[in-house]
Tab-separated table of C-alpha atoms and ligand atoms in Angstrom:
chain	number	residue	atom	x	y	z
A	1	UNK	CA	0.127	0.264	-0.156
A	2	UNK	CA	1.602	3.309	-1.007
A	3	UNK	CA	0.519	6.861	0.656
A	4	UNK	CA	1.540	10.238	-0.325
A	5	UNK	CA	3.616	11.587	2.422
A	6	UNK	CA	3.654	15.585	2.645
A	7	UNK	CA	6.962	15.340	4.327
A	8	UNK	CA	8.922	13.442	1.464
A	9	UNK	CA	6.452	15.095	-1.224
A	10	UNK	CA	6.162	11.454	-2.539
A	11	UNK	CA	4.216	8.340	-2.280
A	12	UNK	CA	5.937	5.921	-0.100
A	13	UNK	CA	5.324	2.406	0.908
A	14	UNK	CA	3.124	2.028	4.090
A	15	UNK	CA	5.255	0.435	6.827
A	16	UNK	CA	3.232	0.395	10.218
A	17	UNK	CA	5.667	1.063	13.170
A	18	UNK	CA	4.236	-2.351	14.633
A	19	UNK	CA	3.227	-5.135	12.627
A	20	UNK	CA	-0.598	-5.131	12.276
A	21	UNK	CA	-1.056	-1.749	13.885
A	22	UNK	CA	-2.003	1.803	12.975
A	23	UNK	CA	-1.648	4.697	14.986
A	24	UNK	CA	-3.887	7.420	13.553
A	25	UNK	CA	-4.318	11.162	14.509
A	26	UNK	CA	-6.506	13.264	12.753
A	27	UNK	CA	-6.849	17.192	13.859
A	28	UNK	CA	-10.730	17.488	14.764
A	29	UNK	CA	-12.813	20.522	14.572
A	30	UNK	CA	-12.919	23.666	16.994
A	31	UNK	CA	-16.618	23.439	18.440
A	32	UNK	CA	-18.209	26.764	18.110
A	33	UNK	CA	-20.743	26.090	15.731
A	34	UNK	CA	-22.328	23.488	13.524
A	35	UNK	CA	-19.877	22.035	11.257
A	36	UNK	CA	-19.660	23.169	7.690
A	37	UNK	CA	-19.107	21.159	4.704
A	38	UNK	CA	-15.095	21.967	4.649
A	39	UNK	CA	-14.897	20.292	7.946
A	40	UNK	CA	-16.817	17.139	6.457
A	41	UNK	CA	-14.070	16.555	4.020
A	42	UNK	CA	-11.151	15.482	6.416
A	43	UNK	CA	-13.824	13.487	8.497
A	44	UNK	CA	-15.191	11.619	5.517
A	45	UNK	CA	-11.806	10.968	3.680
A	46	UNK	CA	-9.825	9.878	6.859
A	47	UNK	CA	-12.792	7.666	7.688
A	48	UNK	CA	-12.383	6.001	4.697
A	49	UNK	CA	-8.647	5.627	5.143
A	50	UNK	CA	-9.203	4.003	8.344
A	51	UNK	CA	-12.147	1.725	7.130
A	52	UNK	CA	-9.491	0.321	4.268
A	53	UNK	CA	-6.674	-0.114	6.806
A	54	UNK	CA	-9.155	-2.126	8.779
A	55	UNK	CA	-10.391	-4.149	6.061
A	56	UNK	CA	-6.663	-4.765	5.107
A	57	UNK	CA	-6.652	-6.683	8.647
A	58	UNK	CA	-4.955	-3.534	10.571
A	59	UNK	CA	-5.947	-2.718	14.227
A	60	UNK	CA	-6.429	0.937	13.729
A	61	UNK	CA	-6.349	3.048	17.009
A	62	UNK	CA	-7.906	6.333	15.712
A	63	UNK	CA	-7.823	9.469	17.743
A	64	UNK	CA	-9.363	12.611	16.665
A	65	UNK	CA	-9.678	15.776	19.323
A	66	UNK	CA	-12.315	18.263	19.849
A	67	UNK	CA	-10.840	21.893	20.383
A	68	UNK	CA	-13.139	23.119	23.029
A	69	UNK	CA	-11.200	26.132	24.343
A	70	UNK	CA	-10.644	28.916	21.609
A	71	UNK	CA	-11.189	32.512	21.055
A	72	UNK	CA	-14.012	31.721	18.713
A	73	UNK	CA	-15.875	29.579	21.332
A	74	UNK	CA	-15.231	32.159	23.998
A	75	UNK	CA	-16.667	34.938	21.746
A	76	UNK	CA	-20.154	32.979	20.993
A	77	UNK	CA	-20.326	32.250	24.872
A	78	UNK	CA	-20.061	36.192	25.554
A	79	UNK	CA	-22.685	36.494	22.540
A	80	UNK	CA	-25.077	34.451	24.078
A	81	UNK	CA	-24.340	35.139	27.893
A	82	UNK	CA	-23.472	31.422	28.447
A	83	UNK	CA	-20.337	29.396	29.518
A	84	UNK	CA	-17.646	28.314	26.719
A	85	UNK	CA	-18.454	25.087	28.096
A	86	UNK	CA	-22.015	25.213	27.343
A	87	UNK	CA	-21.000	26.452	23.630
A	88	UNK	CA	-18.504	23.538	23.230
A	89	UNK	CA	-20.753	20.853	24.823
A	90	UNK	CA	-23.492	21.747	22.329
A	91	UNK	CA	-21.395	21.982	19.389
A	92	UNK	CA	-19.597	18.682	20.068
A	93	UNK	CA	-23.238	16.734	20.395
A	94	UNK	CA	-24.337	18.321	17.145
A	95	UNK	CA	-21.105	17.510	15.422
A	96	UNK	CA	-21.241	13.800	16.501
A	97	UNK	CA	-24.947	13.826	15.002
A	98	UNK	CA	-23.649	15.069	11.473
A	99	UNK	CA	-20.783	12.498	11.612
A	100	UNK	CA	-23.313	9.750	12.250
A	101	UNK	CA	-25.406	10.920	9.582
A	102	UNK	CA	-22.277	10.774	7.369
A	103	UNK	CA	-21.479	7.273	8.627
A	104	UNK	CA	-18.214	8.411	9.876
A	105	UNK	CA	-17.471	6.007	12.619
A	106	UNK	CA	-16.873	7.427	16.069
A	107	UNK	CA	-13.061	7.435	16.744
A	108	UNK	CA	-11.312	5.107	19.150
A	109	UNK	CA	-11.147	8.296	21.282
A	110	UNK	CA	-12.157	11.422	20.944
A	111	UNK	CA	-10.086	13.837	23.658
A	112	UNK	CA	-10.996	17.210	24.793
A	113	UNK	CA	-8.586	19.907	24.811
A	114	UNK	CA	-9.789	21.376	28.430
A	115	UNK	CA	-9.601	17.800	29.854
A	116	UNK	CA	-5.814	17.451	28.963
A	117	UNK	CA	-4.334	20.489	30.501
A	118	UNK	CA	-2.086	18.572	32.784
A	119	UNK	CA	-0.481	17.135	29.922
A	120	UNK	CA	0.316	20.338	28.441
A	121	UNK	CA	1.411	22.127	31.514
A	122	UNK	CA	4.034	18.996	31.629
A	123	UNK	CA	5.025	19.258	27.830
A	124	UNK	CA	5.626	23.039	28.087
A	125	UNK	CA	7.789	22.359	31.224
A	126	UNK	CA	9.850	20.071	29.376
A	127	UNK	CA	10.170	22.225	26.718
A	128	UNK	CA	11.279	24.930	28.939
A	129	UNK	CA	14.134	22.690	30.692
A	130	UNK	CA	15.335	21.749	27.594
A	131	UNK	CA	15.444	25.124	26.440
A	132	UNK	CA	13.049	24.929	23.661
A	133	UNK	CA	10.411	27.441	25.121
A	134	UNK	CA	10.839	30.401	27.600
A	135	UNK	CA	8.311	32.623	29.493
A	136	UNK	CA	8.080	36.185	28.651
A	137	UNK	CA	7.193	39.097	31.487
A	138	UNK	CA	3.750	38.497	31.102
A	139	UNK	CA	3.202	35.038	31.570
A	140	UNK	CA	3.243	33.954	27.891
A	141	UNK	CA	5.143	30.982	27.049
A	142	UNK	CA	6.865	30.874	23.674
A	143	UNK	CA	8.465	28.369	21.577
A	144	UNK	CA	11.959	29.068	20.469
A	145	UNK	CA	11.367	28.171	16.796
A	146	UNK	CA	14.784	28.654	15.541
A	147	UNK	CA	16.251	26.249	18.331
A	148	UNK	CA	14.496	23.486	16.547
A	149	UNK	CA	16.894	22.889	13.400
A	150	UNK	CA	14.424	21.003	11.276
A	151	UNK	CA	11.727	23.737	11.639
A	152	UNK	CA	9.824	24.099	7.921
A	153	UNK	CA	10.578	20.123	6.840
A	154	UNK	CA	6.659	19.792	6.393
A	155	UNK	CA	5.625	22.986	4.899
A	156	UNK	CA	9.138	23.038	3.037
A	157	UNK	CA	9.363	26.315	4.117
A	158	UNK	CA	12.615	28.340	4.819
A	159	UNK	CA	13.204	30.016	8.001
A	160	UNK	CA	14.779	33.146	6.488
A	161	UNK	CA	11.691	33.788	4.015
A	162	UNK	CA	9.370	33.268	6.815
A	163	UNK	CA	11.122	35.821	8.958
A	164	UNK	CA	11.118	38.057	5.780
A	165	UNK	CA	7.357	37.767	6.041
A	166	UNK	CA	7.044	38.338	9.584
A	167	UNK	CA	8.882	41.640	9.229
A	168	UNK	CA	6.531	43.033	6.961
A	169	UNK	CA	3.739	42.570	9.396
A	170	UNK	CA	5.756	43.928	12.340
A	171	UNK	CA	4.824	42.573	15.783
A	172	UNK	CA	4.202	45.217	18.335
A	173	UNK	CA	4.299	44.851	21.936
A	174	UNK	CA	5.233	41.378	22.321
A	175	UNK	CA	8.340	40.032	24.256
A	176	UNK	CA	9.224	37.358	21.930
A	177	UNK	CA	12.997	36.903	21.137
A	178	UNK	CA	12.364	36.223	17.754
A	179	UNK	CA	9.118	36.969	15.557
A	180	UNK	CA	9.189	33.149	14.508
A	181	UNK	CA	8.480	32.202	17.920
A	182	UNK	CA	4.988	30.808	18.749
A	183	UNK	CA	2.704	30.581	21.744
A	184	UNK	CA	2.253	27.551	24.053
A	185	UNK	CA	0.465	29.282	26.966
A	186	UNK	CA	-1.015	32.761	26.975
A	187	UNK	CA	-2.465	34.799	30.084
A	188	UNK	CA	-6.195	34.871	30.389
A	189	UNK	CA	-8.188	38.029	29.877
A	190	UNK	CA	-11.049	39.231	31.924
A	191	UNK	CA	-13.876	36.664	31.847
A	192	UNK	CA	-12.280	33.848	29.945
A	193	UNK	CA	-11.680	30.234	31.066
A	194	UNK	CA	-8.250	29.684	32.491
A	195	UNK	CA	-6.083	27.297	34.261
A	196	UNK	CA	-3.469	27.622	37.119
A	197	UNK	CA	-0.177	27.602	36.003
A	198	UNK	CA	3.561	28.683	37.392
A	199	UNK	CA	3.907	31.094	34.384
A	200	UNK	CA	0.319	32.795	34.662
A	201	UNK	CA	-3.454	31.875	34.849
A	202	UNK	CA	-4.043	31.365	31.341
A	203	UNK	CA	-4.774	28.673	28.870
A	204	UNK	CA	-2.797	26.552	26.287
A	205	UNK	CA	-2.321	27.659	22.412
A	206	UNK	CA	-3.772	25.428	20.026
A	207	UNK	CA	-0.792	23.738	18.518
A	208	UNK	CA	0.343	22.221	22.042
A	209	UNK	CA	-3.072	20.667	22.570
A	210	UNK	CA	-2.624	18.198	19.516
A	211	UNK	CA	0.674	17.267	20.422
A	212	UNK	CA	-0.018	16.390	24.085
A	213	UNK	CA	-3.344	14.686	22.958
A	214	UNK	CA	-1.327	12.433	20.284
A	215	UNK	CA	1.048	11.299	22.785
A	216	UNK	CA	-1.204	10.583	25.664
A	217	UNK	CA	-3.453	8.296	23.376
A	218	UNK	CA	-1.363	6.887	20.634
A	219	UNK	CA	2.292	7.120	22.277
A	220	UNK	CA	5.357	9.226	21.360
A	221	UNK	CA	5.630	8.101	17.640
A	222	UNK	CA	2.744	7.487	15.501
A	223	UNK	CA	2.182	6.199	12.102
A	224	UNK	CA	-0.180	8.620	10.522
A	225	UNK	CA	-1.088	12.439	11.465
A	226	UNK	CA	-3.692	13.716	9.155
A	227	UNK	CA	-5.957	16.660	8.329
A	228	UNK	CA	-6.771	19.401	5.828
A	229	UNK	CA	-3.960	21.113	3.828
A	230	UNK	CA	-4.736	24.290	5.522
A	231	UNK	CA	-3.388	22.875	8.840
A	232	UNK	CA	0.481	22.024	7.315
A	233	UNK	CA	1.261	25.226	8.293
A	234	UNK	CA	1.539	26.610	10.867
A	235	UNK	CA	-0.193	24.080	12.644
A	236	UNK	CA	1.246	20.763	11.960
A	237	UNK	CA	4.771	22.215	11.583
A	238	UNK	CA	4.385	23.510	15.015
A	239	UNK	CA	3.250	20.340	16.332
A	240	UNK	CA	6.202	18.579	14.983
A	241	UNK	CA	8.320	20.958	16.515
A	242	UNK	CA	6.914	20.605	19.840
A	243	UNK	CA	6.688	16.727	19.968
A	244	UNK	CA	9.984	16.237	18.554
A	245	UNK	CA	11.970	18.804	20.848
A	246	UNK	CA	10.093	17.520	23.976
A	247	UNK	CA	10.244	13.437	22.957
A	248	UNK	CA	13.435	13.536	20.980
A	249	UNK	CA	11.543	11.153	18.421
A	250	UNK	CA	10.083	11.409	15.129
A	251	UNK	CA	6.395	12.335	15.652
A	252	UNK	CA	4.779	10.892	12.914
A	253	UNK	CA	5.999	8.711	9.982
A	254	UNK	CA	3.243	9.756	7.424
A	255	UNK	CA	1.460	13.125	7.088
A	256	UNK	CA	-1.890	12.952	5.180
A	257	UNK	CA	-3.416	16.071	3.761
A	258	UNK	CA	-6.531	16.406	2.244
A	259	UNK	CA	-7.198	19.255	-0.768
A	260	UNK	CA	-9.464	22.325	-0.204
A	261	UNK	CA	-13.095	22.119	-1.098
A	262	UNK	CA	-14.620	25.094	-3.158
A	263	UNK	CA	-17.985	26.040	-3.871
A	264	UNK	CA	-19.169	26.800	-7.251
A	265	UNK	CA	-15.240	27.304	-7.811
A	266	UNK	CA	-14.928	29.832	-5.362
A	267	UNK	CA	-13.341	29.634	-1.840
A	268	UNK	CA	-16.068	29.136	0.845
A	269	UNK	CA	-16.684	32.235	2.989
A	270	UNK	CA	-19.555	33.484	4.776
A	271	UNK	CA	-19.175	36.892	3.099
A	272	UNK	CA	-19.517	35.361	-0.074
A	273	UNK	CA	-22.610	33.799	1.302
A	274	UNK	CA	-21.676	30.432	-0.316
A	275	UNK	CA	-21.305	28.844	3.067
A	276	UNK	CA	-22.817	25.478	3.980
A	277	UNK	CA	-23.141	23.738	7.004
A	278	UNK	CA	-23.650	20.112	6.985
A	279	UNK	CA	-27.035	20.319	8.605
A	280	UNK	CA	-28.146	22.483	5.629
A	281	UNK	CA	-27.075	19.934	2.989
A	282	UNK	CA	-29.076	17.241	5.133
A	283	UNK	CA	-32.216	19.348	4.654
A	284	UNK	CA	-31.876	18.501	0.835
A	285	UNK	CA	-30.003	15.463	0.485
A	286	UNK	CA	-29.377	12.140	2.500
A	287	UNK	CA	-25.886	12.672	3.686
A	288	UNK	CA	-24.939	9.509	1.992
A	289	UNK	CA	-24.860	11.676	-1.075
A	290	UNK	CA	-22.442	13.997	0.512
A	291	UNK	CA	-19.903	11.377	1.399
A	292	UNK	CA	-20.337	9.624	-1.983
A	293	UNK	CA	-19.662	13.198	-3.608
A	294	UNK	CA	-16.466	13.756	-1.390
A	295	UNK	CA	-15.280	10.318	-2.258
A	296	UNK	CA	-15.795	10.739	-5.921
A	297	UNK	CA	-12.525	12.781	-6.173
A	298	UNK	CA	-9.132	11.993	-5.033
A	299	UNK	CA	-8.550	13.251	-1.487
A	300	UNK	CA	-5.618	15.483	-2.528
A	301	UNK	CA	-7.434	16.869	-5.283
A	302	UNK	CA	-9.116	20.407	-4.965
A	303	UNK	CA	-12.865	19.668	-4.833
A	304	UNK	CA	-15.527	21.605	-6.283
A	305	UNK	CA	-19.008	21.637	-4.606
A	306	UNK	CA	-21.853	22.631	-6.659
A	307	UNK	CA	-25.515	21.561	-7.175
A	308	UNK	CA	-25.048	19.963	-10.573
A	309	UNK	CA	-22.287	17.506	-9.133
A	310	UNK	CA	-24.310	16.631	-5.768
A	311	UNK	CA	-27.075	15.500	-8.367
A	312	UNK	CA	-24.617	13.657	-10.304
A	313	UNK	CA	-23.531	11.983	-7.086
A	314	UNK	CA	-26.904	11.235	-5.973
A	315	UNK	CA	-27.645	9.390	-9.538
A	316	UNK	CA	-24.383	7.841	-9.261
A	317	UNK	CA	-25.235	6.422	-5.560
A	318	UNK	CA	-28.870	5.271	-6.800
A	319	UNK	CA	-27.310	3.337	-9.577
A	320	UNK	CA	-25.377	1.520	-7.015
A	321	UNK	CA	-28.427	0.946	-4.523
A	322	UNK	CA	-30.740	-0.039	-7.375
A	323	UNK	CA	-28.007	-2.685	-8.300
A	324	UNK	CA	-28.134	-3.879	-4.704
A	325	UNK	CA	-31.744	-3.925	-4.229
A	326	UNK	CA	-32.176	-5.976	-7.384
A	327	UNK	CA	-30.112	-8.575	-6.436
A	328	UNK	CA	-31.751	-8.647	-2.973
A	329	UNK	CA	-34.931	-8.675	-4.594
A	330	UNK	CA	-33.870	-11.628	-7.070
A	331	UNK	CA	-32.200	-13.487	-4.173
A	332	UNK	CA	-35.636	-13.403	-2.175
A	333	UNK	CA	-37.337	-15.023	-4.702
A	334	UNK	CA	-34.673	-17.462	-6.027
A	335	UNK	CA	-35.989	-20.997	-6.755
A	336	UNK	CA	-32.460	-22.621	-7.014
A	337	UNK	CA	-30.338	-22.597	-3.740
A	338	UNK	CA	-27.020	-23.523	-4.707
A	339	UNK	CA	-24.662	-22.179	-7.464
A	340	UNK	CA	-24.400	-23.877	-10.845
A	341	UNK	CA	-20.935	-24.719	-12.335
A	342	UNK	CA	-21.487	-21.725	-14.631
A	343	UNK	CA	-22.454	-19.219	-11.866
A	344	UNK	CA	-19.162	-20.446	-10.032
A	345	UNK	CA	-17.088	-19.186	-13.142
A	346	UNK	CA	-18.962	-15.916	-13.243
A	347	UNK	CA	-18.405	-15.475	-9.482
A	348	UNK	CA	-14.689	-16.253	-9.821
A	349	UNK	CA	-14.658	-13.530	-12.534
A	350	UNK	CA	-16.786	-10.799	-10.319
A	351	UNK	CA	-13.212	-10.942	-7.989
A	352	UNK	CA	-11.728	-9.052	-10.501
A	353	UNK	CA	-13.737	-5.970	-9.703
A	354	UNK	CA	-12.456	-6.333	-6.030
A	355	UNK	CA	-9.028	-6.739	-7.063
A	356	UNK	CA	-9.152	-3.714	-9.110
A	357	UNK	CA	-10.755	-1.810	-6.129
A	358	UNK	CA	-8.009	-2.781	-4.044
A	359	UNK	CA	-5.349	-1.884	-6.550
A	360	UNK	CA	-6.997	1.861	-6.912
A	361	UNK	CA	-7.124	1.995	-3.016
A	362	UNK	CA	-3.542	0.635	-2.445
A	363	UNK	CA	-2.316	3.601	-4.486
A	364	UNK	CA	-2.894	6.373	-1.988
A	365	UNK	CA	-6.717	5.778	-1.361
A	366	UNK	CA	-7.784	6.298	-4.718
A	367	UNK	CA	-11.352	6.408	-3.980
A	368	UNK	CA	-12.478	7.816	-7.369
A	369	UNK	CA	-11.057	4.658	-9.043
A	370	UNK	CA	-12.417	2.530	-6.428
A	371	UNK	CA	-15.864	3.792	-6.919
A	372	UNK	CA	-15.408	2.943	-10.749
A	373	UNK	CA	-14.836	-0.576	-9.925
A	374	UNK	CA	-17.963	-0.512	-7.752
A	375	UNK	CA	-19.724	0.702	-10.796
A	376	UNK	CA	-18.182	-2.102	-13.117
A	377	UNK	CA	-19.340	-4.419	-10.625
A	378	UNK	CA	-22.963	-3.403	-10.596
A	379	UNK	CA	-22.921	-3.241	-14.449
A	380	UNK	CA	-21.594	-6.990	-14.374
A	381	UNK	CA	-23.999	-8.182	-11.743
A	382	UNK	CA	-26.991	-6.432	-13.574
A	383	UNK	CA	-26.098	-8.276	-16.709
A	384	UNK	CA	-25.404	-11.792	-15.119
A	385	UNK	CA	-28.229	-11.917	-12.359
A	386	UNK	CA	-31.840	-13.032	-13.365
A	387	UNK	CA	-34.880	-14.725	-12.381
A	388	UNK	CA	-33.233	-17.992	-13.006
A	389	UNK	CA	-29.835	-17.429	-10.706
A	390	UNK	CA	-29.374	-19.152	-7.415
A	391	UNK	CA	-29.379	-17.691	-3.971
A	392	UNK	CA	-26.000	-18.489	-3.419
A	393	UNK	CA	-24.760	-16.822	-6.406
A	394	UNK	CA	-27.123	-13.761	-5.848
A	395	UNK	CA	-26.234	-13.550	-2.340
A	396	UNK	CA	-22.525	-13.697	-3.206
A	397	UNK	CA	-22.906	-10.895	-5.506
A	398	UNK	CA	-24.644	-8.888	-3.125
A	399	UNK	CA	-22.190	-9.465	-0.238
A	400	UNK	CA	-19.248	-8.523	-2.550
A	401	UNK	CA	-20.986	-5.208	-3.365
A	402	UNK	CA	-22.089	-4.272	0.025
A	403	UNK	CA	-18.536	-4.972	1.417
A	404	UNK	CA	-16.707	-2.684	-1.130
A	405	UNK	CA	-19.406	0.084	-0.563
A	406	UNK	CA	-18.762	-0.591	3.399
A	407	UNK	CA	-15.097	0.443	2.823
A	408	UNK	CA	-16.299	3.464	1.328
A	409	UNK	CA	-18.889	4.023	4.215
A	410	UNK	CA	-21.579	4.059	1.881
A	411	UNK	CA	-24.597	2.106	3.075
A	412	UNK	CA	-26.324	0.238	0.074
A	413	UNK	CA	-28.189	-2.365	2.285
A	414	UNK	CA	-32.022	-1.651	1.891
A	415	UNK	CA	-33.973	-1.401	5.367
A	416	UNK	CA	-35.599	-4.425	5.580
A	417	UNK	CA	-39.399	-3.467	6.014
A	418	UNK	CA	-41.082	-4.284	9.245
A	419	UNK	CA	-43.817	-6.542	8.682
A	420	UNK	CA	-47.806	-5.678	9.945
A	421	UNK	CA	-47.643	-8.592	12.358
A	422	UNK	CA	-44.490	-7.338	14.188
A	423	UNK	CA	-45.900	-3.968	14.385
A	424	UNK	CA	-49.050	-5.591	16.148
A	425	UNK	CA	-46.844	-7.455	18.250
A	426	UNK	CA	-44.815	-4.611	19.380
A	427	UNK	CA	-47.740	-2.700	20.089
A	428	UNK	CA	-49.238	-5.495	22.434
A	429	UNK	CA	-45.989	-5.681	24.275
A	430	UNK	CA	-46.185	-1.654	24.579
A	431	UNK	CA	-49.565	-1.988	26.210
A	432	UNK	CA	-48.537	-4.713	28.645
A	433	UNK	CA	-45.689	-2.703	29.576
A	434	UNK	CA	-47.900	0.448	30.337
A	435	UNK	CA	-50.357	-1.985	32.143
A	436	UNK	CA	-47.145	-2.748	34.479
A	437	UNK	CA	-46.171	1.158	34.481
A	438	UNK	CA	-42.919	0.363	32.897
A	439	UNK	CA	-43.148	3.420	31.375
A	440	UNK	CA	-39.632	3.332	30.043
A	441	UNK	CA	-40.087	-0.061	28.006
A	442	UNK	CA	-43.340	1.571	26.658
A	443	UNK	CA	-41.739	4.596	25.442
A	444	UNK	CA	-38.807	2.586	24.053
A	445	UNK	CA	-41.149	0.610	21.961
A	446	UNK	CA	-42.817	3.710	20.586
A	447	UNK	CA	-39.455	4.915	19.598
A	448	UNK	CA	-38.169	1.731	18.103
A	449	UNK	CA	-41.715	1.809	15.979
A	450	UNK	CA	-40.752	5.495	14.884
A	451	UNK	CA	-37.540	4.600	13.757
A	452	UNK	CA	-39.039	2.128	11.395
A	453	UNK	CA	-41.623	4.932	10.467
A	454	UNK	CA	-44.386	3.873	12.253
A	455	UNK	CA	-46.320	6.429	14.020
A	456	UNK	CA	-48.763	5.350	16.918
A	457	UNK	CA	-51.814	7.030	17.926
A	458	UNK	CA	-53.379	6.296	21.143
A	459	UNK	CA	-57.159	6.738	20.838
A	460	UNK	CA	-60.263	5.638	22.731
A	461	UNK	CA	-60.924	2.539	20.562
A	462	UNK	CA	-57.257	1.474	21.168
A	463	UNK	CA	-54.077	2.211	19.509
A	464	UNK	CA	-54.004	2.938	15.803
A	465	UNK	CA	-50.721	2.937	13.796
A	466	UNK	CA	-49.811	4.148	10.275
A	467	UNK	CA	-46.662	4.258	8.246
A	468	UNK	CA	-45.155	7.801	7.896
U	501	LIG	ZN1	-4.056	19.372	15.353
């Protein structure tokens, strides 16, 4: 399997640090609002990387944080007159809902920055002891960028060029030794959340959070660190400097970055009025369509979002779903059980599409080509399966299709429709529960039915139900 490493700017063979295991960290969102579709891209892309690694047999320890202390969160809290914690908790909850709707698996661990302050204080202290950091007069702690000799190795930037850029901006009123130094810890302002430290009452800088959470949950050396390409500089460059200066080890072996998402060929921004939250998209489309759309391009390419392309994605996804449904339907009505000799041959041939899919995914997760193989499999199945096919054959093709789609996180399995008699049985059970005053169970049953689109109505004549 080859992955493109931003560090070396080339595709490299993926060799994990530990046999059969992958330690992977993906920078998560700052939670001050509903996530937008730009946030959704790394979530979908790296969830797919994880799923493919798992398919290949790796045990993946997948860590993705929530940044829950930040200027934007504090600003929103002040606007609403509530605590910063209330804002971050609210939007973590909403973010998790959107993730579930996009079929993004929950991480092995979703650490919160505010719960990892001790680790940050420790890392900053170590950096000071080692001479890589220093506190200024006002209690701000800075990282001594020039002391880390490899600074710029990820973004391929040259320190002197960076310095020249800084001079133009002109830094005022700061006690930095060097304009390139960045903040590890900063003093609180009036009314802001803060933590005690030996330098000042304050809060961490953004970069130190990820260095610390990655170390705590994955160890000092990890396989993959990933995020959007806008994070390469300065965020990931600074993470490398902090972690490697502190631990004396290579922080991450492979750095993966997804490309930008544009809207109608323009950069997404609130001022241009082309800003969409995932929630807004969900009002118009099944979020599986959004996922399918995102995976229809290579993750490193810029991706353009438009109504037209979303419609095309919807049609493409429908074609796959119809193919799956057709197989399922035929298999239900099949009158032969076992595969015939001829079918066995066709079945063997259909493996070719799986191989093609794997070849595409092995080449730096080329989901666009992977999806093409799925289409080919659907087309092949459509021409080979019919009313005379055996159940084993149909079921085999169906499972093959479902498995490939599952690697992409695309759900094609049609929901089994709940039968009338099952509904009646559940209603009876609910009535019994209510009689026993077990209202929790009664509500649970109502909820279960609602999920299946069954609406209950309690009337004087008894319980009536209808399909929504
Ligand atoms: Zn990060």
